[in-house]
Coordinates of C-alpha atoms and ligand atoms in Angstrom, one line a residue:
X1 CA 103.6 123.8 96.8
X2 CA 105.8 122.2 99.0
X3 CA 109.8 122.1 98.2
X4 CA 111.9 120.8 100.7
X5 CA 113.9 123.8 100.6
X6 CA 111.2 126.3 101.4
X7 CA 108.8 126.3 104.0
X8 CA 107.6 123.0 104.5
X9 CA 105.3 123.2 107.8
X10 CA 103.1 125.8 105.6
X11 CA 104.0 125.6 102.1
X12 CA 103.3 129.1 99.8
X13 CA 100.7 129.1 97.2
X14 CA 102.8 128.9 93.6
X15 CA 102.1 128.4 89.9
X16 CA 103.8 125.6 88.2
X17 CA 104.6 125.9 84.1
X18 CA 104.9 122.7 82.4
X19 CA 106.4 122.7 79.3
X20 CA 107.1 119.4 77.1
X21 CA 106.6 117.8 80.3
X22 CA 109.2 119.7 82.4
X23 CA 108.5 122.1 84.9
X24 CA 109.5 125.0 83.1
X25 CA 108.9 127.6 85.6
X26 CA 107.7 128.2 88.9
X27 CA 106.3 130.8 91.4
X28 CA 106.2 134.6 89.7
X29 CA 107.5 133.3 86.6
X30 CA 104.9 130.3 85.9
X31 CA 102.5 132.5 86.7
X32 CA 103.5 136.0 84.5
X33 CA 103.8 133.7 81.8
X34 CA 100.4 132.0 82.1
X35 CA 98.5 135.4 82.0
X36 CA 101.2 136.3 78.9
X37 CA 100.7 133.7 76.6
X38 CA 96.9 132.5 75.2
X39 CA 96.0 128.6 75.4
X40 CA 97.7 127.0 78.1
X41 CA 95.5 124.7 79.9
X42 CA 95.4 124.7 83.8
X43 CA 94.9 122.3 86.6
X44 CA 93.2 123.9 89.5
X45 CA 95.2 123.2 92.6
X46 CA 93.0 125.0 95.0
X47 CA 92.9 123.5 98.2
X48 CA 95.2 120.7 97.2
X49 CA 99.2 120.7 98.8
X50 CA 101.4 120.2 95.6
X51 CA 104.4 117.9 96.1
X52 CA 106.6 115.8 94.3
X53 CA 105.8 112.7 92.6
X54 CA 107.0 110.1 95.0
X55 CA 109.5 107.4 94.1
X56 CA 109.7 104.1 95.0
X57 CA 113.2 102.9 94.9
X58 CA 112.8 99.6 95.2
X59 CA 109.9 97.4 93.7
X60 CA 109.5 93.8 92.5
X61 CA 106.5 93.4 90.5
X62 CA 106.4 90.0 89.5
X63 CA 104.5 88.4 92.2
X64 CA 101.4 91.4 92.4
X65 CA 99.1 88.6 92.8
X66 CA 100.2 86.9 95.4
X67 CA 99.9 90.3 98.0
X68 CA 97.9 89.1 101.3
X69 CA 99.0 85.6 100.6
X70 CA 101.3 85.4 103.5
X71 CA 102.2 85.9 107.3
X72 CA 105.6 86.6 108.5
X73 CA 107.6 84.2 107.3
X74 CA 112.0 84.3 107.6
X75 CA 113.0 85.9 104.1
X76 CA 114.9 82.5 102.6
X77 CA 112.1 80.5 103.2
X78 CA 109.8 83.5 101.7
X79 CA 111.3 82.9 98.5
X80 CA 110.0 79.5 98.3
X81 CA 106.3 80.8 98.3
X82 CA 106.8 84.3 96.0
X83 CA 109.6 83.6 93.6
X84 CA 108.1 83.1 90.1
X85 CA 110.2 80.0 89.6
X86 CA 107.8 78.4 92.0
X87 CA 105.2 78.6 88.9
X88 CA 104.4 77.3 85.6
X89 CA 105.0 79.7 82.7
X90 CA 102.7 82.6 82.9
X91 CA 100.6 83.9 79.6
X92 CA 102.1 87.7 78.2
X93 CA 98.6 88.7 79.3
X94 CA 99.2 87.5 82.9
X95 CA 102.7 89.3 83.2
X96 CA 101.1 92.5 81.4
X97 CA 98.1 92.3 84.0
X98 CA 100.2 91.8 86.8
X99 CA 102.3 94.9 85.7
X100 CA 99.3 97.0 85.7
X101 CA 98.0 96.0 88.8
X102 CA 101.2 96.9 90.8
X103 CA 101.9 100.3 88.5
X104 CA 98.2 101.4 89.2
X105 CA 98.6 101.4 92.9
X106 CA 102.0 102.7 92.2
X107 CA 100.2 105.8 91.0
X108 CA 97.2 105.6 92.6
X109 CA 99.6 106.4 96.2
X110 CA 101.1 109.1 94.6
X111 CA 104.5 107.4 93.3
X112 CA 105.0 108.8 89.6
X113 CA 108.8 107.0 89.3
X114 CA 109.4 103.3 90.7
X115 CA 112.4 100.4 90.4
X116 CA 111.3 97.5 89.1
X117 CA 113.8 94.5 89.7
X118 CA 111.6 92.3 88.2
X119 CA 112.0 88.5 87.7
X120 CA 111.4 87.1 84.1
X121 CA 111.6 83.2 83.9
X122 CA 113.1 81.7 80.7
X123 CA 113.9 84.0 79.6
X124 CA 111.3 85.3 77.6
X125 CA 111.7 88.3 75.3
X126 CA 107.7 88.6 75.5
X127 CA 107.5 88.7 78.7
X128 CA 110.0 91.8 79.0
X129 CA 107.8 93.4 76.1
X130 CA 104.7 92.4 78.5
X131 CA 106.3 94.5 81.3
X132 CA 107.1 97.6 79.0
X133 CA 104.0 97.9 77.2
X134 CA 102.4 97.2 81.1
X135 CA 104.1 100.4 81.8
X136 CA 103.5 102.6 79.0
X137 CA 99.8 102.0 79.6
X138 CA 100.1 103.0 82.8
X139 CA 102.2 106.0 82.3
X140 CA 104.6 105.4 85.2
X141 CA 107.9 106.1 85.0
X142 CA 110.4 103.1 85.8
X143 CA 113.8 102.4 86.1
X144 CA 113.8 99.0 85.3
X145 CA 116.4 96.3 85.8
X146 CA 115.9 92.2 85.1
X147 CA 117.0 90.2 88.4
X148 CA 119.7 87.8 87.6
X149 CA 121.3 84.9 89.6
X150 CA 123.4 81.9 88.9
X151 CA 124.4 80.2 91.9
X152 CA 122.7 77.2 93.8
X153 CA 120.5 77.7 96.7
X154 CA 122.4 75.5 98.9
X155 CA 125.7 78.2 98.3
X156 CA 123.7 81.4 99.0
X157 CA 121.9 80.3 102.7
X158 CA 123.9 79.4 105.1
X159 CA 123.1 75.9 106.8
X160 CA 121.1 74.7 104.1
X161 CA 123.7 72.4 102.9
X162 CA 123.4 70.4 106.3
X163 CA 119.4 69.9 105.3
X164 CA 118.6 65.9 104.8
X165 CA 118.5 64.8 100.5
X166 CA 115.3 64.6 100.2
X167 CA 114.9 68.5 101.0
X168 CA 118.2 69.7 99.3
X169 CA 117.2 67.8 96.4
X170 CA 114.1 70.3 95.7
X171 CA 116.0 73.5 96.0
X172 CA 117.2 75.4 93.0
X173 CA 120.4 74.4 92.0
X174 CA 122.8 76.3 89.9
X175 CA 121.7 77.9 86.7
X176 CA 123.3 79.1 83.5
X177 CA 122.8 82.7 82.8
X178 CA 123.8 83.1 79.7
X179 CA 120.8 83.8 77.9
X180 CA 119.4 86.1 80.1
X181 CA 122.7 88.0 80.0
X182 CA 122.2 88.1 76.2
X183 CA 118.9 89.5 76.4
X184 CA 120.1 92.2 79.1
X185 CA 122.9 93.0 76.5
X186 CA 120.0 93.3 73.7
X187 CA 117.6 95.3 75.8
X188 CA 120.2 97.7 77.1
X189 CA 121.8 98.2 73.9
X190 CA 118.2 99.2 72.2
X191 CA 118.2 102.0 75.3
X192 CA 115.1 103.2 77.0
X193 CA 112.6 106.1 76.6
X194 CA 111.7 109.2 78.0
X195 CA 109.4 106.8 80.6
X196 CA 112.0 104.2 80.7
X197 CA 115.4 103.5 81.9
X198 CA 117.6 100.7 81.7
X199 CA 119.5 99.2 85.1
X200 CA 121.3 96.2 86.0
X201 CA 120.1 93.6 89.0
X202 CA 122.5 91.2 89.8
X203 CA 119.8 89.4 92.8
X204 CA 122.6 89.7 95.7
X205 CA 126.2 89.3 96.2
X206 CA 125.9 85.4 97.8
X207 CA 123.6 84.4 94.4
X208 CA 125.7 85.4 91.8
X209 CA 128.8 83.7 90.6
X210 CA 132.2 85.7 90.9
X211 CA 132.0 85.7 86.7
X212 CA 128.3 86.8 86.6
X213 CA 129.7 89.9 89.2
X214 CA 132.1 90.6 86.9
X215 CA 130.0 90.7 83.5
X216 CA 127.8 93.0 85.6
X217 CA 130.5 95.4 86.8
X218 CA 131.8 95.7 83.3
X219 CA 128.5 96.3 81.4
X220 CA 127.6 99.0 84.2
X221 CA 130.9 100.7 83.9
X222 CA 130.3 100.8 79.9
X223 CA 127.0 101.9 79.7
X224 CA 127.2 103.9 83.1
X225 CA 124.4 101.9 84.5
X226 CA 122.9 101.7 87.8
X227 CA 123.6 98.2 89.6
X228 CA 121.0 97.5 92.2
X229 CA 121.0 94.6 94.3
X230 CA 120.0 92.8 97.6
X231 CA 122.8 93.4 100.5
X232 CA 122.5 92.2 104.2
X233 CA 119.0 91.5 104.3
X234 CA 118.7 88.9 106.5
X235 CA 120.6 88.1 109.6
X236 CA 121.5 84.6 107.5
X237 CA 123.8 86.6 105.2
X238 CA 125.6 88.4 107.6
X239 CA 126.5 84.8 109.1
X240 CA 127.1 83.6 105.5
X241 CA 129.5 86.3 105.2
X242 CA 131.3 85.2 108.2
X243 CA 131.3 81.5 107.1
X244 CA 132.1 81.3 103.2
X245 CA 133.8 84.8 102.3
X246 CA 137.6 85.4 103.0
X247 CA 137.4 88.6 104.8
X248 CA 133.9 88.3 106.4
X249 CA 132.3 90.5 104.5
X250 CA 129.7 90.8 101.1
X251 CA 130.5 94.4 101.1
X252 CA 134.3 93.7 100.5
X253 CA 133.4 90.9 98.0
X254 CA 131.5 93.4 95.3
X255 CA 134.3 95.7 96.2
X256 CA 136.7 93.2 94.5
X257 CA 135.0 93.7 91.8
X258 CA 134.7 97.7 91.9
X259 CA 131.0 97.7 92.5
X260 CA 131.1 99.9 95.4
X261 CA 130.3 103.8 94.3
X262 CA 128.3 106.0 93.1
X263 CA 126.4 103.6 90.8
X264 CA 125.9 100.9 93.1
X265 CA 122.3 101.1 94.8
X266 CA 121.6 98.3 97.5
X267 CA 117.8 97.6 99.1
X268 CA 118.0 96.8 102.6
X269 CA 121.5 96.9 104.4
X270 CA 119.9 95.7 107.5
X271 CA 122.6 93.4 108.8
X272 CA 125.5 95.3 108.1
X273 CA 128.7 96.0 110.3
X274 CA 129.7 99.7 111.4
X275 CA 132.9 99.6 109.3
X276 CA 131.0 98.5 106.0
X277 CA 128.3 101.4 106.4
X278 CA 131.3 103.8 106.7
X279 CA 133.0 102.0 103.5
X280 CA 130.1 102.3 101.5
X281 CA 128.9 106.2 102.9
X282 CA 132.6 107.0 101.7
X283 CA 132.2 105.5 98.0
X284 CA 129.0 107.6 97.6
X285 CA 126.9 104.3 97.1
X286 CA 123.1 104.1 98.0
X287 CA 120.5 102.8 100.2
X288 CA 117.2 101.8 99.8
X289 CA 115.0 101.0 102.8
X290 CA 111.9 98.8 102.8
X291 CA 111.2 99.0 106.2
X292 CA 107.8 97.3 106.1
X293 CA 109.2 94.4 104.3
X294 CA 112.3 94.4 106.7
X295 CA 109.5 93.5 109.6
X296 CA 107.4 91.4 107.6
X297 CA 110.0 88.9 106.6
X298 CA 111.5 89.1 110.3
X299 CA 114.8 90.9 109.1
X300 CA 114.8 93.8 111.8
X301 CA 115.5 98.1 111.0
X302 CA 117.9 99.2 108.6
X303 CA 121.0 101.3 111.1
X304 CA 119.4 104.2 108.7
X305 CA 121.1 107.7 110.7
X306 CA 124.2 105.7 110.3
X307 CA 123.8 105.6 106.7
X308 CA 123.0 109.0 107.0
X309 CA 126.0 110.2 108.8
X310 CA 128.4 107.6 106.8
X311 CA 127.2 110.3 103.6
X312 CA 125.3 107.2 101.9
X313 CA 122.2 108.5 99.7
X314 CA 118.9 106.9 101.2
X315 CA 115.9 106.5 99.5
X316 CA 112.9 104.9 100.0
X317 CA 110.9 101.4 98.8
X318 CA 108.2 99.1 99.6
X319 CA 109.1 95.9 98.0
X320 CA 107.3 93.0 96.8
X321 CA 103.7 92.3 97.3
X322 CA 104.1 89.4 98.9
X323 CA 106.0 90.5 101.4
X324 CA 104.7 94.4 102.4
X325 CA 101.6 93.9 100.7
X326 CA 101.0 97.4 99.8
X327 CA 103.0 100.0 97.4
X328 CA 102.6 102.4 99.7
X329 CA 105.2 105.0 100.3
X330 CA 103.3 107.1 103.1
X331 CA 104.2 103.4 105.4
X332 CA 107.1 103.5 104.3
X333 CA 108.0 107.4 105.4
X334 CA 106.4 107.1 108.6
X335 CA 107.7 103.8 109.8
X336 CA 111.3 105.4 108.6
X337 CA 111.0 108.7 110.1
X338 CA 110.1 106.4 113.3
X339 CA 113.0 104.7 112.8
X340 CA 114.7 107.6 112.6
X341 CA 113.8 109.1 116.1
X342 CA 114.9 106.1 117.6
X343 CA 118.1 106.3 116.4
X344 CA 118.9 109.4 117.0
X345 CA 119.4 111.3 120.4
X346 CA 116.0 111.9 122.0
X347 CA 115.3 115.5 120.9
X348 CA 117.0 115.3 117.4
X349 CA 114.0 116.4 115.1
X350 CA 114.0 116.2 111.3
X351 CA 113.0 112.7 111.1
X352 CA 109.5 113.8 108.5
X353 CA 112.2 115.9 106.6
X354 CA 114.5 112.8 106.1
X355 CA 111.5 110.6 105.7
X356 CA 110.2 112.9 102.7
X357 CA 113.8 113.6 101.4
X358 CA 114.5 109.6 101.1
X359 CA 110.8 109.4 99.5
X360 CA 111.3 111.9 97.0
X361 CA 115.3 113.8 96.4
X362 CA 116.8 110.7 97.7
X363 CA 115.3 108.2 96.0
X364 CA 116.0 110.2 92.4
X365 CA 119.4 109.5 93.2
X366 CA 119.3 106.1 94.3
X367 CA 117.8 105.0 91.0
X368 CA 119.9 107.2 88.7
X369 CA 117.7 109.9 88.3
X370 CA 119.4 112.8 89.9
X371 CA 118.1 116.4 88.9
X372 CA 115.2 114.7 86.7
X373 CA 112.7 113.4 89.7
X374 CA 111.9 114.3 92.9
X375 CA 111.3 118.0 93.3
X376 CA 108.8 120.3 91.5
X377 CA 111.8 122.5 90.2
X378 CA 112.5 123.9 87.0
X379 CA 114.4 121.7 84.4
X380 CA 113.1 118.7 86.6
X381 CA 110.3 116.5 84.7
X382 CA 106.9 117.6 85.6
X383 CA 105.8 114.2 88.2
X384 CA 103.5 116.0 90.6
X385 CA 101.3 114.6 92.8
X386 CA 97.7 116.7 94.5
X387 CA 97.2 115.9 97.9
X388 CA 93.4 116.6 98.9
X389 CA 93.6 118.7 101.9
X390 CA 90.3 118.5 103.0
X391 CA 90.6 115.2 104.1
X392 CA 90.5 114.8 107.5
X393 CA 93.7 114.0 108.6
X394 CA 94.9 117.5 107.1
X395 CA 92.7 119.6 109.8
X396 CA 94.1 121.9 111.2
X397 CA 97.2 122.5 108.7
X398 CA 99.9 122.5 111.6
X399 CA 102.7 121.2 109.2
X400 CA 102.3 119.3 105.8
X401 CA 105.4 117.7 106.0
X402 CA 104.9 116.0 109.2
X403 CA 100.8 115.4 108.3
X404 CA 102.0 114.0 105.2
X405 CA 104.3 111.9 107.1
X406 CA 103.0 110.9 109.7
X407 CA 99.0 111.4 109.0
X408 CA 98.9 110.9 105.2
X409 CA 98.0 106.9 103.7
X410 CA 97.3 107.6 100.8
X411 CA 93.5 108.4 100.4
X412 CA 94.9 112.4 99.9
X413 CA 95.9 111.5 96.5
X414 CA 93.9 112.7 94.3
X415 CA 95.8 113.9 91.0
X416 CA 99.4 112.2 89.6
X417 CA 101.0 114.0 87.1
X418 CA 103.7 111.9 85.1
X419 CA 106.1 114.0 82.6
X420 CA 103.4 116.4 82.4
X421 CA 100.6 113.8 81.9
X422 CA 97.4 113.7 83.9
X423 CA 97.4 109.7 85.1
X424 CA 95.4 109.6 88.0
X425 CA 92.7 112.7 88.6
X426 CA 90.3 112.5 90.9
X427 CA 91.8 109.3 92.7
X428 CA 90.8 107.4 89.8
X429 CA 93.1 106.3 86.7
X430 CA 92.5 107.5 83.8
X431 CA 93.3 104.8 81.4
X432 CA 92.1 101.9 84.2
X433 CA 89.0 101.6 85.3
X434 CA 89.0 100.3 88.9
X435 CA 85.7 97.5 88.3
X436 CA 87.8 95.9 85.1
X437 CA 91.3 96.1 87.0
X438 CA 89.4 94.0 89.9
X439 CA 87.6 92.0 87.8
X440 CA 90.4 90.9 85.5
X441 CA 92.9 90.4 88.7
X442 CA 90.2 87.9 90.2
X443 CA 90.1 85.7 87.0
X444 CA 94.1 86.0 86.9
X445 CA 93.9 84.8 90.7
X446 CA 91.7 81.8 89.5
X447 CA 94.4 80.8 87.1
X448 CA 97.0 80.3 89.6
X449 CA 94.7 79.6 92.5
X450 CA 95.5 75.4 92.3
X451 CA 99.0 76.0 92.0
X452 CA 99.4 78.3 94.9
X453 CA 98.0 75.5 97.1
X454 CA 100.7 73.1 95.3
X455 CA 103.7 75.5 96.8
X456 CA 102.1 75.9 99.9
X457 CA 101.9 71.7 100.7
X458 CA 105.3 71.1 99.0
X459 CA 106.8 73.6 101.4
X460 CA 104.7 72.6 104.3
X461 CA 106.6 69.5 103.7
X462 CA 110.1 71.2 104.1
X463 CA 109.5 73.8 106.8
X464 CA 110.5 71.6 109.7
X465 CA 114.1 71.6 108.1
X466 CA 114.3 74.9 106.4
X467 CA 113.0 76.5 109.9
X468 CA 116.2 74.3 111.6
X469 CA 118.2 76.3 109.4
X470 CA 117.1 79.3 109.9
X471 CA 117.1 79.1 113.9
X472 CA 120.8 77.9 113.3
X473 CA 121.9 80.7 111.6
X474 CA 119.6 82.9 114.3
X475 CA 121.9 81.4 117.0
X476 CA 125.2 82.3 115.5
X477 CA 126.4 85.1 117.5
X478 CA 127.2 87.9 115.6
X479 CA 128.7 91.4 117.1
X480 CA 125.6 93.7 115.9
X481 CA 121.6 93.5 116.9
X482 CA 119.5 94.5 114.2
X483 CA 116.6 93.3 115.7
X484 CA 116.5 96.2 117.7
X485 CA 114.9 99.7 116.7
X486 CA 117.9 101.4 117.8
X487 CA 119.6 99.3 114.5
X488 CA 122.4 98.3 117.3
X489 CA 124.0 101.7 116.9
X490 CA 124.9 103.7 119.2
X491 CA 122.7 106.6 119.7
X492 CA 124.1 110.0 118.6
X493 CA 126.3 109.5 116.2
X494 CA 128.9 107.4 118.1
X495 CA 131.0 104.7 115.6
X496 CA 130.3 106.7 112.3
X497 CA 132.6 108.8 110.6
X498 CA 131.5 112.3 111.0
Ligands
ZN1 ZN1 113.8 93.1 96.8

């Protein structure tokens, strides 16, 4: 069983108790209490390396059926394609599907927790009952949040203002949230389950009006909820920040509203300055890192050991399907511990340790989950995940945290435990059957299939100006180079606080 604070190159062989869905004991006491008391059913872990339940900090799952859709493509023009605004209302049954379909793989790689910041158009009470029921089924645990923006397109990229009429006329223009507010305000106030917890998801900074910021600041702070947004994704809002905020800075604009601390979680920080990561390590506020996304939509590598030194919390995530394609933490741990050795001194080990930590410890925290996911301890809920080690990639057994790292993709999983629940055992779902899943996601494809060629030749017709924009903001010269590995950071340490 491997616990990152025992031996984690050759993990010892220990019982794990669950009780109510907790891990009530482990080691000599699990196992003294199993031969004590009669009737307690066991899983046979025999040749299987126990970890965690992974969790995947940052998730959106409304656009699961457009994965493989897309190339590389800048992430403001992306949006065009994947947002769900893009498309005609979708049926409860498509929105419960596409749930399913994201939340199985979810599981199916070994994550037992996820963050959804999902996008619900309308906004339709159904469709938020769609998404819950979705996950009940599925027997994931989420921490889910509804995305929220009001401001116009034009105001939140910069150079988009400058396009000609005809294109600024089709982008989305201001909208009032005030429903959606409501129904964030309902659902919150009805509270979650023991599966279920309620967060807030203001989109980012640069797409939500200073009074939207505000409500959002002042709900978290009453209901002690966890705020996650987008922050410095793109090398576009770093230059926004420089153009339309007074001090030059996002980070300084959600600090005007006391949004910087512990409850603030942000996904990305790729374009961010030295100063800000050290601002935001102080506050205790969070990252989440999607580094597979961060390359597919051309943003560059998160300044992660920064981040690290500056004391933030990192955790892991893999983003949308449109634009990773997989919800797949194992890429996301190994391109991060990667990342990792390039940014630190050449001969600084520990990347697999952080990579795991951010996968598992860290990303508990991220998502407001602190001492109830990411380690198989006892009082923590019982999300464990069997890793087959007869797999090849596991032979010889030199270290599990670095083969799981580095080696593992995800055809080692082959039993998820959620709160104590058996949900995926031998690599298949127990509630899903793999043939109906496909079949079912196949006719959902076929009901969107027209309309996905509609966005594509609507924005074929505005790439030409939209990719102007986006080499203009390229051009800008800013003082930091995220576009390199090395996160434009000095190597060891050099710049950061401690
Ligand atoms: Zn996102």
């Amino acid at each position: 069983m491997l616990d990152l604070a025992g031996d984690v190159d050759q993990p010892p062989v220990a019982d794990v108790l669950i009780e109510n869905g907790r891990i009530a004991a482990v080691g000599a006491a699990a196992a003294e209490r199993s031969v004590r008391e009669a009737g307690i059913k066991r899983i046979d872990a025999t040749g299987k390396l126990v970890i965690p339940g992974l969790v995947n900090a940052h998730y959106h799952s409304h656009d699961v059926l457009l994965r493989g859709c897309y190339e590389q493509i800048p992430m403001d023009i992306w949006g065009f394609y994947s947002f769900p605004a893009n498309y005609s209302r979708r049926s409860k049954e498509d929105i419960r599907l596409r749930t399913v379909l994201g939340a199985v793989e979810c599981l199916s790689n070994g994550i037992t927790t996820l963050q959804d910041m999902v996008t619900i158009v309308g906004p339709d009470r159904e469709h938020v009952d769609a998404v819950r029921e979705a996950y009940e089924a599925c027997g994931a645990r989420v921490v889910l949040g509804l995305q929220i923006s009001d401001r116009a397109a034009v105001d939140a990229v910069p150079f988009w203002r400058d396009m000609p009429d005809d294109v600024v006329s089709q982008l989305p223009g201001a909208a009032d949230p005030s429903k959606l507010q409501a129904l964030i305000e309902d659902l919150v106030e009805e509270g979650g389950t023991e599966r279920l917890n309620w967060a807030l998801a203001p989109s980012a900074p640069q797409r939500c009006s200073d009074e939207l910021l505000a409500w959002v600041a002042g709900l978290s702070e009453r209901r002690q909820l966890q705020v996650f947004t987008h922050l410095y994704e793109a090398r576009s809002q770093a230059v926004l920040a420089r153009l339309a905020y007074p001090e030059g800075s996002l980070l300084a604009h959600l600090d005007r509203f006391d949004l910087i601390g512990p409850r603030l979680t942000i996904a990305h920080g790729v374009w961010i300055a030295p100063d800000e990561i050290d601002r935001f390590g102080a506050a205790g506020a969070s990252l989440v890192c999607n580094p597979m996304s961060n390359m597919k939509l051309l943003n560059g590598f998160a300044p992660v050991v920064h981040y690290g030194r500056a004391g933030a919390t990192m955790g892991l995530g893999c983003d949308n399907c449109s634009c990773s394609d997989a919800q797949n933490l194992f890429q996301s741990m190994k391109m991060f511990a990667l990342m990792w050795g390039f940014q630190t001194a050449a001969g600084e080990g520990d990347a697999a340790r952080e990579a795991f930590r951010a996968a598992t410890l860290g990303g508990a925290k991220a998502i407001g989950l602190e001492g109830e996911v990411g380690a198989i301890r006892p009082g923590y809920r019982a999300d464990i995940v069997l890793l087959d080690l007869d797999m090849p990639s596991y032979r010889p057994l030199n270290s599990a945290i670095r083969q799981i790292v580095y080696g593992e993709t995800g055809t080692g999983v082959h039993t998820v435990i959620v709160g104590g629940d058996i949900v995926v055992e031998d690599r298949r779902h127990v509630a899903f059957a793999n043939e109906q899943l496909k079949a079912e996601a196949e006719a959902a494809l076929g009901r969107l299939k027209d309309e996905i060629a509609g966005v594509n030749e609507r924005n074929e017709r505005m790439l030409p100006q939209l990719l102007d924009a986006y080499e203009k903001a390229n051009r800008y010269p800013l003082p930091l180079d995220r576009f390199s590995v090395r996160g434009g950071e000095p190597s060891s340490g050099k710049g950061s606080r401690s």
